[in-house]
Amino acid sequence: EIVLTQSPTTTAASPGEKVTITCLASSSVSNMYWYQQKSGASPKLLIYSTSSLASGVPDRFSGSGSGTSYSLTINTMEAEDAATYYCQQWSSNPLTFGSGTKLEIK
Amino acid sequence: EVQLVESGGGLVQPGRSMKLSCAASGFTFSDYYMAWVRQAPKKGLEWVASISYEGSSTYYGDSVKGRFTISRDNAKSTLYLQMNSLRSEDTATYYCARHDTIGFAYWGQGTLVTVSS
């Protein structure tokens, strides 16, 4: 099983600040997916195939990486971005999610 | 508009069975893989199972393999999850999701399953 380790576990950012969340895989994966989950809501797809923005996602979000190291960046933090973010892979079975990064607004 | 509506959750005793359903609308159901993803209270996301277009291929997470069965009825645009030998650690909100090539593009609102005596 490929284990995805996210860092930080929790972080806070001021409006306008740049935020980067990292996802390290225990073995190389070909693509990474990112989801946003706001409190009390279902998850929402943000990024697919490592760096492609899902439909309707603001372009302040971006994804990058390769091999075992991937990242999600929010270029300019907004209050509505406060949420928990998860990375996910299915390069090999079983499909796995990272443990999540909680992002709060300062 | 894509809609996924789960049902069938509730309180169940350890060792018993429960079957979840997910009614899909707004897209051609048989054109997509479908999946179940769960989330224990205050915990992260855990993939449970996925199923191919016609149901000929199924995939399971290690923690549910041999106990849970994913299936689908394309004529009814409905996804199912049969859960047997339930344990307390299966307590979670179970989400139905459309498993696109780009990831889990659409999610239902979830149904809560509580396993307790």
mmCIF file with all atom_site columns, C-alpha atoms in Angstrom:
data_model
loop_
_atom_site.group_PDB
_atom_site.id
_atom_site.type_symbol
_atom_site.label_atom_id
_atom_site.label_alt_id
_atom_site.label_comp_id
_atom_site.label_asym_id
_atom_site.label_entity_id
_atom_site.label_seq_id
_atom_site.pdbx_PDB_ins_code
_atom_site.Cartn_x
_atom_site.Cartn_y
_atom_site.Cartn_z
_atom_site.occupancy
_atom_site.B_iso_or_equiv
_atom_site.pdbx_formal_charge
_atom_site.auth_seq_id
_atom_site.auth_comp_id
_atom_site.auth_asym_id
_atom_site.auth_atom_id
_atom_site.pdbx_PDB_model_num
ATOM 1   C CA . GLU A 1 1   ? 0.000   0.000   0.000   1.00 0.00 ? 1   GLU A CA 1
ATOM 2   C CA . ILE A 1 2   ? 1.253   3.467   -0.882  1.00 0.00 ? 2   ILE A CA 1
ATOM 3   C CA . VAL A 1 3   ? 1.131   5.728   2.159   1.00 0.00 ? 3   VAL A CA 1
ATOM 4   C CA . LEU A 1 4   ? 0.619   9.429   1.545   1.00 0.00 ? 4   LEU A CA 1
ATOM 5   C CA . THR A 1 5   ? 2.039   11.729  4.216   1.00 0.00 ? 5   THR A CA 1
ATOM 6   C CA . GLN A 1 6   ? 0.765   15.283  4.228   1.00 0.00 ? 6   GLN A CA 1
ATOM 7   C CA . SER A 1 7   ? 2.409   18.258  5.849   1.00 0.00 ? 7   SER A CA 1
ATOM 8   C CA . PRO A 1 8   ? 1.703   20.326  7.701   1.00 0.00 ? 8   PRO A CA 1
ATOM 9   C CA . THR A 1 9   ? -1.116  18.656  9.608   1.00 0.00 ? 9   THR A CA 1
ATOM 10  C CA . THR A 1 10  ? -2.567  22.024  10.540  1.00 0.00 ? 10  THR A CA 1
ATOM 11  C CA . THR A 1 11  ? -1.703  25.511  9.416   1.00 0.00 ? 11  THR A CA 1
ATOM 12  C CA . ALA A 1 12  ? -3.130  29.019  9.361   1.00 0.00 ? 12  ALA A CA 1
ATOM 13  C CA . ALA A 1 13  ? -2.699  31.800  6.837   1.00 0.00 ? 13  ALA A CA 1
ATOM 14  C CA . SER A 1 14  ? -3.674  35.445  6.568   1.00 0.00 ? 14  SER A CA 1
ATOM 15  C CA . PRO A 1 15  ? -5.735  36.710  3.617   1.00 0.00 ? 15  PRO A CA 1
ATOM 16  C CA . GLY A 1 16  ? -3.452  37.265  0.640   1.00 0.00 ? 16  GLY A CA 1
ATOM 17  C CA . GLU A 1 17  ? -0.780  34.910  1.952   1.00 0.00 ? 17  GLU A CA 1
ATOM 18  C CA . LYS A 1 18  ? 0.641   32.062  -0.123  1.00 0.00 ? 18  LYS A CA 1
ATOM 19  C CA . VAL A 1 19  ? 0.020   28.550  1.206   1.00 0.00 ? 19  VAL A CA 1
ATOM 20  C CA . THR A 1 20  ? 1.755   25.316  0.209   1.00 0.00 ? 20  THR A CA 1
ATOM 21  C CA . ILE A 1 21  ? 0.673   21.833  1.297   1.00 0.00 ? 21  ILE A CA 1
ATOM 22  C CA . THR A 1 22  ? 2.963   18.894  0.648   1.00 0.00 ? 22  THR A CA 1
ATOM 23  C CA . CYS A 1 23  ? 2.100   15.242  0.020   1.00 0.00 ? 23  CYS A CA 1
ATOM 24  C CA . LEU A 1 24  ? 4.897   12.669  0.150   1.00 0.00 ? 24  LEU A CA 1
ATOM 25  C CA . ALA A 1 25  ? 4.261   9.183   -1.219  1.00 0.00 ? 25  ALA A CA 1
ATOM 26  C CA . SER A 1 26  ? 5.963   6.085   0.179   1.00 0.00 ? 26  SER A CA 1
ATOM 27  C CA . SER A 1 27  ? 6.541   4.899   -3.411  1.00 0.00 ? 27  SER A CA 1
ATOM 28  C CA . SER A 1 28  ? 6.526   6.678   -6.740  1.00 0.00 ? 28  SER A CA 1
ATOM 29  C CA . VAL A 1 29  ? 3.103   7.550   -8.150  1.00 0.00 ? 29  VAL A CA 1
ATOM 30  C CA . SER A 1 30  ? 2.289   8.802   -11.616 1.00 0.00 ? 30  SER A CA 1
ATOM 31  C CA . ASN A 1 31  ? -0.375  11.316  -10.653 1.00 0.00 ? 31  ASN A CA 1
ATOM 32  C CA . MET A 1 32  ? -1.826  13.052  -7.627  1.00 0.00 ? 32  MET A CA 1
ATOM 33  C CA . TYR A 1 33  ? -5.317  14.315  -6.932  1.00 0.00 ? 33  TYR A CA 1
ATOM 34  C CA . TRP A 1 34  ? -6.364  16.954  -4.417  1.00 0.00 ? 34  TRP A CA 1
ATOM 35  C CA . TYR A 1 35  ? -9.675  17.484  -2.638  1.00 0.00 ? 35  TYR A CA 1
ATOM 36  C CA . GLN A 1 36  ? -11.068 20.248  -0.452  1.00 0.00 ? 36  GLN A CA 1
ATOM 37  C CA . GLN A 1 37  ? -13.524 19.500  2.336   1.00 0.00 ? 37  GLN A CA 1
ATOM 38  C CA . LYS A 1 38  ? -15.204 22.310  4.211   1.00 0.00 ? 38  LYS A CA 1
ATOM 39  C CA . SER A 1 39  ? -16.720 21.699  7.618   1.00 0.00 ? 39  SER A CA 1
ATOM 40  C CA . GLY A 1 40  ? -19.925 19.679  7.395   1.00 0.00 ? 40  GLY A CA 1
ATOM 41  C CA . ALA A 1 41  ? -19.714 19.299  3.611   1.00 0.00 ? 41  ALA A CA 1
ATOM 42  C CA . SER A 1 42  ? -18.768 16.582  1.137   1.00 0.00 ? 42  SER A CA 1
ATOM 43  C CA . PRO A 1 43  ? -15.301 16.661  -0.407  1.00 0.00 ? 43  PRO A CA 1
ATOM 44  C CA . LYS A 1 44  ? -14.765 18.565  -3.644  1.00 0.00 ? 44  LYS A CA 1
ATOM 45  C CA . LEU A 1 45  ? -12.249 17.745  -6.384  1.00 0.00 ? 45  LEU A CA 1
ATOM 46  C CA . LEU A 1 46  ? -9.707  20.554  -6.802  1.00 0.00 ? 46  LEU A CA 1
ATOM 47  C CA . ILE A 1 47  ? -6.797  19.189  -8.827  1.00 0.00 ? 47  ILE A CA 1
ATOM 48  C CA . TYR A 1 48  ? -6.489  16.110  -11.033 1.00 0.00 ? 48  TYR A CA 1
ATOM 49  C CA . SER A 1 49  ? -3.565  14.546  -12.858 1.00 0.00 ? 49  SER A CA 1
ATOM 50  C CA . THR A 1 50  ? -1.172  16.445  -10.550 1.00 0.00 ? 50  THR A CA 1
ATOM 51  C CA . SER A 1 51  ? -1.647  19.913  -12.014 1.00 0.00 ? 51  SER A CA 1
ATOM 52  C CA . SER A 1 52  ? -4.989  20.221  -13.836 1.00 0.00 ? 52  SER A CA 1
ATOM 53  C CA . LEU A 1 53  ? -7.660  22.412  -12.278 1.00 0.00 ? 53  LEU A CA 1
ATOM 54  C CA . ALA A 1 54  ? -11.086 20.842  -11.885 1.00 0.00 ? 54  ALA A CA 1
ATOM 55  C CA . SER A 1 55  ? -14.050 22.673  -13.341 1.00 0.00 ? 55  SER A CA 1
ATOM 56  C CA . GLY A 1 56  ? -15.006 25.825  -11.456 1.00 0.00 ? 56  GLY A CA 1
ATOM 57  C CA . VAL A 1 57  ? -11.922 25.861  -9.225  1.00 0.00 ? 57  VAL A CA 1
ATOM 58  C CA . PRO A 1 58  ? -10.348 29.336  -8.884  1.00 0.00 ? 58  PRO A CA 1
ATOM 59  C CA . ASP A 1 59  ? -6.980  29.721  -10.562 1.00 0.00 ? 59  ASP A CA 1
ATOM 60  C CA . ARG A 1 60  ? -5.317  30.744  -7.296  1.00 0.00 ? 60  ARG A CA 1
ATOM 61  C CA . PHE A 1 61  ? -5.102  26.963  -6.723  1.00 0.00 ? 61  PHE A CA 1
ATOM 62  C CA . SER A 1 62  ? -2.337  25.011  -8.429  1.00 0.00 ? 62  SER A CA 1
ATOM 63  C CA . GLY A 1 63  ? -0.713  21.611  -8.154  1.00 0.00 ? 63  GLY A CA 1
ATOM 64  C CA . SER A 1 64  ? 2.725   20.292  -8.998  1.00 0.00 ? 64  SER A CA 1
ATOM 65  C CA . GLY A 1 65  ? 5.112   17.453  -8.355  1.00 0.00 ? 65  GLY A CA 1
ATOM 66  C CA . SER A 1 66  ? 6.353   14.116  -9.575  1.00 0.00 ? 66  SER A CA 1
ATOM 67  C CA . GLY A 1 67  ? 7.555   10.769  -8.299  1.00 0.00 ? 67  GLY A CA 1
ATOM 68  C CA . THR A 1 68  ? 7.112   10.780  -4.529  1.00 0.00 ? 68  THR A CA 1
ATOM 69  C CA . SER A 1 69  ? 6.695   14.500  -3.863  1.00 0.00 ? 69  SER A CA 1
ATOM 70  C CA . TYR A 1 70  ? 3.644   16.583  -4.695  1.00 0.00 ? 70  TYR A CA 1
ATOM 71  C CA . SER A 1 71  ? 2.245   19.904  -3.566  1.00 0.00 ? 71  SER A CA 1
ATOM 72  C CA . LEU A 1 72  ? -0.893  22.003  -3.590  1.00 0.00 ? 72  LEU A CA 1
ATOM 73  C CA . THR A 1 73  ? -0.450  25.767  -3.592  1.00 0.00 ? 73  THR A CA 1
ATOM 74  C CA . ILE A 1 74  ? -2.938  28.508  -2.890  1.00 0.00 ? 74  ILE A CA 1
ATOM 75  C CA . ASN A 1 75  ? -1.393  31.627  -4.382  1.00 0.00 ? 75  ASN A CA 1
ATOM 76  C CA . THR A 1 76  ? -3.372  34.154  -2.349  1.00 0.00 ? 76  THR A CA 1
ATOM 77  C CA . MET A 1 77  ? -5.307  32.857  0.636   1.00 0.00 ? 77  MET A CA 1
ATOM 78  C CA . GLU A 1 78  ? -8.964  33.818  0.902   1.00 0.00 ? 78  GLU A CA 1
ATOM 79  C CA . ALA A 1 79  ? -11.316 33.280  3.840   1.00 0.00 ? 79  ALA A CA 1
ATOM 80  C CA . GLU A 1 80  ? -13.382 30.784  1.834   1.00 0.00 ? 80  GLU A CA 1
ATOM 81  C CA . ASP A 1 81  ? -10.302 28.549  1.429   1.00 0.00 ? 81  ASP A CA 1
ATOM 82  C CA . ALA A 1 82  ? -10.417 27.553  5.093   1.00 0.00 ? 82  ALA A CA 1
ATOM 83  C CA . ALA A 1 83  ? -10.940 23.784  4.879   1.00 0.00 ? 83  ALA A CA 1
ATOM 84  C CA . THR A 1 84  ? -9.225  20.424  5.122   1.00 0.00 ? 84  THR A CA 1
ATOM 85  C CA . TYR A 1 85  ? -7.259  19.318  2.066   1.00 0.00 ? 85  TYR A CA 1
ATOM 86  C CA . TYR A 1 86  ? -6.542  15.720  1.056   1.00 0.00 ? 86  TYR A CA 1
ATOM 87  C CA . CYS A 1 87  ? -4.220  14.235  -1.539  1.00 0.00 ? 87  CYS A CA 1
ATOM 88  C CA . GLN A 1 88  ? -5.087  10.927  -3.228  1.00 0.00 ? 88  GLN A CA 1
ATOM 89  C CA . GLN A 1 89  ? -3.409  8.373   -5.524  1.00 0.00 ? 89  GLN A CA 1
ATOM 90  C CA . TRP A 1 90  ? -4.495  5.370   -7.531  1.00 0.00 ? 90  TRP A CA 1
ATOM 91  C CA . SER A 1 91  ? -1.262  4.526   -9.300  1.00 0.00 ? 91  SER A CA 1
ATOM 92  C CA . SER A 1 92  ? -1.430  1.239   -7.444  1.00 0.00 ? 92  SER A CA 1
ATOM 93  C CA . ASN A 1 93  ? -4.045  -0.646  -5.461  1.00 0.00 ? 93  ASN A CA 1
ATOM 94  C CA . PRO A 1 94  ? -5.367  0.123   -2.994  1.00 0.00 ? 94  PRO A CA 1
ATOM 95  C CA . LEU A 1 95  ? -6.356  3.690   -3.732  1.00 0.00 ? 95  LEU A CA 1
ATOM 96  C CA . THR A 1 96  ? -5.194  5.808   -0.800  1.00 0.00 ? 96  THR A CA 1
ATOM 97  C CA . PHE A 1 97  ? -5.775  9.268   0.640   1.00 0.00 ? 97  PHE A CA 1
ATOM 98  C CA . GLY A 1 98  ? -3.438  11.379  2.688   1.00 0.00 ? 98  GLY A CA 1
ATOM 99  C CA . SER A 1 99  ? -4.407  12.069  6.287   1.00 0.00 ? 99  SER A CA 1
ATOM 100 C CA . GLY A 1 100 ? -5.397  15.636  5.542   1.00 0.00 ? 100 GLY A CA 1
ATOM 101 C CA . THR A 1 101 ? -4.166  19.184  6.162   1.00 0.00 ? 101 THR A CA 1
ATOM 102 C CA . LYS A 1 102 ? -6.426  21.557  8.049   1.00 0.00 ? 102 LYS A CA 1
ATOM 103 C CA . LEU A 1 103 ? -6.057  25.118  6.807   1.00 0.00 ? 103 LEU A CA 1
ATOM 104 C CA . GLU A 1 104 ? -7.422  27.931  8.925   1.00 0.00 ? 104 GLU A CA 1
ATOM 105 C CA . ILE A 1 105 ? -7.704  31.654  8.296   1.00 0.00 ? 105 ILE A CA 1
ATOM 106 C CA . LYS A 1 106 ? -5.806  34.028  10.595  1.00 0.00 ? 106 LYS A CA 1
ATOM 107 C CA . GLU B 2 1   ? -27.096 18.486  -12.908 1.00 0.00 ? 1   GLU B CA 1
ATOM 108 C CA . VAL B 2 2   ? -25.303 15.491  -11.450 1.00 0.00 ? 2   VAL B CA 1
ATOM 109 C CA . GLN B 2 3   ? -26.931 14.221  -8.258  1.00 0.00 ? 3   GLN B CA 1
ATOM 110 C CA . LEU B 2 4   ? -25.923 11.352  -6.008  1.00 0.00 ? 4   LEU B CA 1
ATOM 111 C CA . VAL B 2 5   ? -28.248 10.536  -3.129  1.00 0.00 ? 5   VAL B CA 1
ATOM 112 C CA . GLU B 2 6   ? -27.243 7.927   -0.575  1.00 0.00 ? 6   GLU B CA 1
ATOM 113 C CA . SER B 2 7   ? -29.666 6.063   1.671   1.00 0.00 ? 7   SER B CA 1
ATOM 114 C CA . GLY B 2 8   ? -29.800 3.085   3.974   1.00 0.00 ? 8   GLY B CA 1
ATOM 115 C CA . GLY B 2 9   ? -27.580 4.241   6.825   1.00 0.00 ? 9   GLY B CA 1
ATOM 116 C CA . GLY B 2 10  ? -28.453 4.065   10.505  1.00 0.00 ? 10  GLY B CA 1
ATOM 117 C CA . LEU B 2 11  ? -27.668 2.175   13.681  1.00 0.00 ? 11  LEU B CA 1
ATOM 118 C CA . VAL B 2 12  ? -26.670 -1.484  13.392  1.00 0.00 ? 12  VAL B CA 1
ATOM 119 C CA . GLN B 2 13  ? -25.282 -3.980  15.875  1.00 0.00 ? 13  GLN B CA 1
ATOM 120 C CA . PRO B 2 14  ? -21.789 -5.417  15.533  1.00 0.00 ? 14  PRO B CA 1
ATOM 121 C CA . GLY B 2 15  ? -21.723 -8.547  13.398  1.00 0.00 ? 15  GLY B CA 1
ATOM 122 C CA . ARG B 2 16  ? -24.915 -7.640  11.544  1.00 0.00 ? 16  ARG B CA 1
ATOM 123 C CA . SER B 2 17  ? -25.379 -6.538  7.929   1.00 0.00 ? 17  SER B CA 1
ATOM 124 C CA . MET B 2 18  ? -26.533 -3.384  6.205   1.00 0.00 ? 18  MET B CA 1
ATOM 125 C CA . LYS B 2 19  ? -27.028 -2.368  2.577   1.00 0.00 ? 19  LYS B CA 1
ATOM 126 C CA . LEU B 2 20  ? -26.475 1.159   1.331   1.00 0.00 ? 20  LEU B CA 1
ATOM 127 C CA . SER B 2 21  ? -27.903 2.562   -1.882  1.00 0.00 ? 21  SER B CA 1
ATOM 128 C CA . CYS B 2 22  ? -26.948 5.529   -4.021  1.00 0.00 ? 22  CYS B CA 1
ATOM 129 C CA . ALA B 2 23  ? -29.422 6.893   -6.563  1.00 0.00 ? 23  ALA B CA 1
ATOM 130 C CA . ALA B 2 24  ? -27.711 8.699   -9.428  1.00 0.00 ? 24  ALA B CA 1
ATOM 131 C CA . SER B 2 25  ? -29.191 11.209  -11.849 1.00 0.00 ? 25  SER B CA 1
ATOM 132 C CA . GLY B 2 26  ? -28.085 13.892  -14.285 1.00 0.00 ? 26  GLY B CA 1
ATOM 133 C CA . PHE B 2 27  ? -25.674 11.687  -16.246 1.00 0.00 ? 27  PHE B CA 1
ATOM 134 C CA . THR B 2 28  ? -25.525 8.357   -18.074 1.00 0.00 ? 28  THR B CA 1
ATOM 135 C CA . PHE B 2 29  ? -24.829 6.076   -15.114 1.00 0.00 ? 29  PHE B CA 1
ATOM 136 C CA . SER B 2 30  ? -23.424 3.184   -17.137 1.00 0.00 ? 30  SER B CA 1
ATOM 137 C CA . ASP B 2 31  ? -20.718 5.427   -18.650 1.00 0.00 ? 31  ASP B CA 1
ATOM 138 C CA . TYR B 2 32  ? -18.872 5.834   -15.356 1.00 0.00 ? 32  TYR B CA 1
ATOM 139 C CA . TYR B 2 33  ? -17.054 3.915   -12.701 1.00 0.00 ? 33  TYR B CA 1
ATOM 140 C CA . MET B 2 34  ? -18.603 4.471   -9.289  1.00 0.00 ? 34  MET B CA 1
ATOM 141 C CA . ALA B 2 35  ? -17.184 4.265   -5.784  1.00 0.00 ? 35  ALA B CA 1
ATOM 142 C CA . TRP B 2 36  ? -17.806 4.379   -2.050  1.00 0.00 ? 36  TRP B CA 1
ATOM 143 C CA . VAL B 2 37  ? -15.586 6.467   0.204   1.00 0.00 ? 37  VAL B CA 1
ATOM 144 C CA . ARG B 2 38  ? -16.067 6.672   3.967   1.00 0.00 ? 38  ARG B CA 1
ATOM 145 C CA . GLN B 2 39  ? -15.084 9.042   6.742   1.00 0.00 ? 39  GLN B CA 1
ATOM 146 C CA . ALA B 2 40  ? -15.077 8.042   10.388  1.00 0.00 ? 40  ALA B CA 1
ATOM 147 C CA . PRO B 2 41  ? -16.137 10.786  12.829  1.00 0.00 ? 41  PRO B CA 1
ATOM 148 C CA . LYS B 2 42  ? -13.481 13.528  12.990  1.00 0.00 ? 42  LYS B CA 1
ATOM 149 C CA . LYS B 2 43  ? -11.168 11.429  10.786  1.00 0.00 ? 43  LYS B CA 1
ATOM 150 C CA . GLY B 2 44  ? -9.905  11.511  7.211   1.00 0.00 ? 44  GLY B CA 1
ATOM 151 C CA . LEU B 2 45  ? -11.173 9.982   3.998   1.00 0.00 ? 45  LEU B CA 1
ATOM 152 C CA . GLU B 2 46  ? -10.874 6.249   3.351   1.00 0.00 ? 46  GLU B CA 1
ATOM 153 C CA . TRP B 2 47  ? -11.585 4.615   0.006   1.00 0.00 ? 47  TRP B CA 1
ATOM 154 C CA . VAL B 2 48  ? -13.900 1.626   0.383   1.00 0.00 ? 48  VAL B CA 1
ATOM 155 C CA . ALA B 2 49  ? -14.564 0.230   -3.088  1.00 0.00 ? 49  ALA B CA 1
ATOM 156 C CA . SER B 2 50  ? -14.939 0.998   -6.789  1.00 0.00 ? 50  SER B CA 1
ATOM 157 C CA . ILE B 2 51  ? -16.825 -0.724  -9.592  1.00 0.00 ? 51  ILE B CA 1
ATOM 158 C CA . SER B 2 52  ? -16.471 -0.647  -13.362 1.00 0.00 ? 52  SER B CA 1
ATOM 159 C CA . TYR B 2 53  ? -19.085 0.430   -15.879 1.00 0.00 ? 53  TYR B CA 1
ATOM 160 C CA . GLU B 2 54  ? -20.975 -2.856  -16.152 1.00 0.00 ? 54  GLU B CA 1
ATOM 161 C CA . GLY B 2 55  ? -19.913 -4.175  -12.779 1.00 0.00 ? 55  GLY B CA 1
ATOM 162 C CA . SER B 2 56  ? -17.575 -6.810  -14.159 1.00 0.00 ? 56  SER B CA 1
ATOM 163 C CA . SER B 2 57  ? -14.606 -5.434  -12.207 1.00 0.00 ? 57  SER B CA 1
ATOM 164 C CA . THR B 2 58  ? -14.606 -4.498  -8.544  1.00 0.00 ? 58  THR B CA 1
ATOM 165 C CA . TYR B 2 59  ? -11.866 -3.145  -6.287  1.00 0.00 ? 59  TYR B CA 1
ATOM 166 C CA . TYR B 2 60  ? -11.755 -3.002  -2.503  1.00 0.00 ? 60  TYR B CA 1
ATOM 167 C CA . GLY B 2 61  ? -9.799  -1.429  0.287   1.00 0.00 ? 61  GLY B CA 1
ATOM 168 C CA . ASP B 2 62  ? -7.948  -3.868  2.514   1.00 0.00 ? 62  ASP B CA 1
ATOM 169 C CA . SER B 2 63  ? -10.066 -3.115  5.591   1.00 0.00 ? 63  SER B CA 1
ATOM 170 C CA . VAL B 2 64  ? -13.336 -4.198  3.927   1.00 0.00 ? 64  VAL B CA 1
ATOM 171 C CA . LYS B 2 65  ? -12.182 -6.913  1.517   1.00 0.00 ? 65  LYS B CA 1
ATOM 172 C CA . GLY B 2 66  ? -14.197 -10.096 2.029   1.00 0.00 ? 66  GLY B CA 1
ATOM 173 C CA . ARG B 2 67  ? -16.877 -8.321  4.113   1.00 0.00 ? 67  ARG B CA 1
ATOM 174 C CA . PHE B 2 68  ? -18.257 -5.634  1.791   1.00 0.00 ? 68  PHE B CA 1
ATOM 175 C CA . THR B 2 69  ? -19.613 -6.030  -1.748  1.00 0.00 ? 69  THR B CA 1
ATOM 176 C CA . ILE B 2 70  ? -20.077 -3.193  -4.212  1.00 0.00 ? 70  ILE B CA 1
ATOM 177 C CA . SER B 2 71  ? -22.608 -3.641  -7.013  1.00 0.00 ? 71  SER B CA 1
ATOM 178 C CA . ARG B 2 72  ? -24.672 -1.606  -9.408  1.00 0.00 ? 72  ARG B CA 1
ATOM 179 C CA . ASP B 2 73  ? -27.943 -1.715  -11.334 1.00 0.00 ? 73  ASP B CA 1
ATOM 180 C CA . ASN B 2 74  ? -27.491 0.364   -14.471 1.00 0.00 ? 74  ASN B CA 1
ATOM 181 C CA . ALA B 2 75  ? -31.173 0.057   -15.391 1.00 0.00 ? 75  ALA B CA 1
ATOM 182 C CA . LYS B 2 76  ? -32.033 1.785   -12.124 1.00 0.00 ? 76  LYS B CA 1
ATOM 183 C CA . SER B 2 77  ? -28.970 4.098   -12.074 1.00 0.00 ? 77  SER B CA 1
ATOM 184 C CA . THR B 2 78  ? -28.263 2.867   -8.582  1.00 0.00 ? 78  THR B CA 1
ATOM 185 C CA . LEU B 2 79  ? -25.072 1.903   -6.762  1.00 0.00 ? 79  LEU B CA 1
ATOM 186 C CA . TYR B 2 80  ? -25.081 -0.437  -3.770  1.00 0.00 ? 80  TYR B CA 1
ATOM 187 C CA . LEU B 2 81  ? -22.796 -1.396  -0.908  1.00 0.00 ? 81  LEU B CA 1
ATOM 188 C CA . GLN B 2 82  ? -23.587 -4.601  0.953   1.00 0.00 ? 82  GLN B CA 1
ATOM 189 C CA . MET B 2 83  ? -21.824 -4.557  4.297   1.00 0.00 ? 83  MET B CA 1
ATOM 190 C CA . ASN B 2 84  ? -21.537 -7.787  6.278   1.00 0.00 ? 84  ASN B CA 1
ATOM 191 C CA . SER B 2 85  ? -19.917 -8.647  9.613   1.00 0.00 ? 85  SER B CA 1
ATOM 192 C CA . LEU B 2 86  ? -19.944 -5.010  10.616  1.00 0.00 ? 86  LEU B CA 1
ATOM 193 C CA . ARG B 2 87  ? -17.492 -3.803  13.235  1.00 0.00 ? 87  ARG B CA 1
ATOM 194 C CA . SER B 2 88  ? -17.355 -0.699  15.403  1.00 0.00 ? 88  SER B CA 1
ATOM 195 C CA . GLU B 2 89  ? -14.511 0.599   13.239  1.00 0.00 ? 89  GLU B CA 1
ATOM 196 C CA . ASP B 2 90  ? -16.890 0.654   10.253  1.00 0.00 ? 90  ASP B CA 1
ATOM 197 C CA . THR B 2 91  ? -18.758 3.528   11.899  1.00 0.00 ? 91  THR B CA 1
ATOM 198 C CA . ALA B 2 92  ? -18.507 6.382   9.405   1.00 0.00 ? 92  ALA B CA 1
ATOM 199 C CA . THR B 2 93  ? -20.263 8.596   6.933   1.00 0.00 ? 93  THR B CA 1
ATOM 200 C CA . TYR B 2 94  ? -20.365 6.713   3.644   1.00 0.00 ? 94  TYR B CA 1
ATOM 201 C CA . TYR B 2 95  ? -20.142 8.790   0.492   1.00 0.00 ? 95  TYR B CA 1
ATOM 202 C CA . CYS B 2 96  ? -21.110 7.655   -2.973  1.00 0.00 ? 96  CYS B CA 1
ATOM 203 C CA . ALA B 2 97  ? -18.844 9.177   -5.625  1.00 0.00 ? 97  ALA B CA 1
ATOM 204 C CA . ARG B 2 98  ? -18.572 9.151   -9.383  1.00 0.00 ? 98  ARG B CA 1
ATOM 205 C CA . HIS B 2 99  ? -15.134 7.723   -10.065 1.00 0.00 ? 99  HIS B CA 1
ATOM 206 C CA . ASP B 2 100 ? -14.053 9.572   -13.206 1.00 0.00 ? 100 ASP B CA 1
ATOM 207 C CA . THR B 2 101 ? -10.690 9.292   -14.929 1.00 0.00 ? 101 THR B CA 1
ATOM 208 C CA . ILE B 2 102 ? -9.964  12.680  -13.322 1.00 0.00 ? 102 ILE B CA 1
ATOM 209 C CA . GLY B 2 103 ? -10.740 11.423  -9.820  1.00 0.00 ? 103 GLY B CA 1
ATOM 210 C CA . PHE B 2 104 ? -13.822 11.577  -7.646  1.00 0.00 ? 104 PHE B CA 1
ATOM 211 C CA . ALA B 2 105 ? -15.502 14.394  -9.530  1.00 0.00 ? 105 ALA B CA 1
ATOM 212 C CA . TYR B 2 106 ? -18.922 14.217  -7.857  1.00 0.00 ? 106 TYR B CA 1
ATOM 213 C CA . TRP B 2 107 ? -19.917 13.224  -4.340  1.00 0.00 ? 107 TRP B CA 1
ATOM 214 C CA . GLY B 2 108 ? -23.184 12.576  -2.571  1.00 0.00 ? 108 GLY B CA 1
ATOM 215 C CA . GLN B 2 109 ? -24.085 14.158  0.757   1.00 0.00 ? 109 GLN B CA 1
ATOM 216 C CA . GLY B 2 110 ? -23.236 10.971  2.642   1.00 0.00 ? 110 GLY B CA 1
ATOM 217 C CA . THR B 2 111 ? -25.139 8.574   4.878   1.00 0.00 ? 111 THR B CA 1
ATOM 218 C CA . LEU B 2 112 ? -24.075 7.835   8.458   1.00 0.00 ? 112 LEU B CA 1
ATOM 219 C CA . VAL B 2 113 ? -23.589 4.244   9.547   1.00 0.00 ? 113 VAL B CA 1
ATOM 220 C CA . THR B 2 114 ? -23.178 3.652   13.274  1.00 0.00 ? 114 THR B CA 1
ATOM 221 C CA . VAL B 2 115 ? -22.115 0.200   14.431  1.00 0.00 ? 115 VAL B CA 1
ATOM 222 C CA . SER B 2 116 ? -22.873 -0.192  18.114  1.00 0.00 ? 116 SER B CA 1
ATOM 223 C CA . SER B 2 117 ? -24.646 -2.490  20.511  1.00 0.00 ? 117 SER B CA 1
#
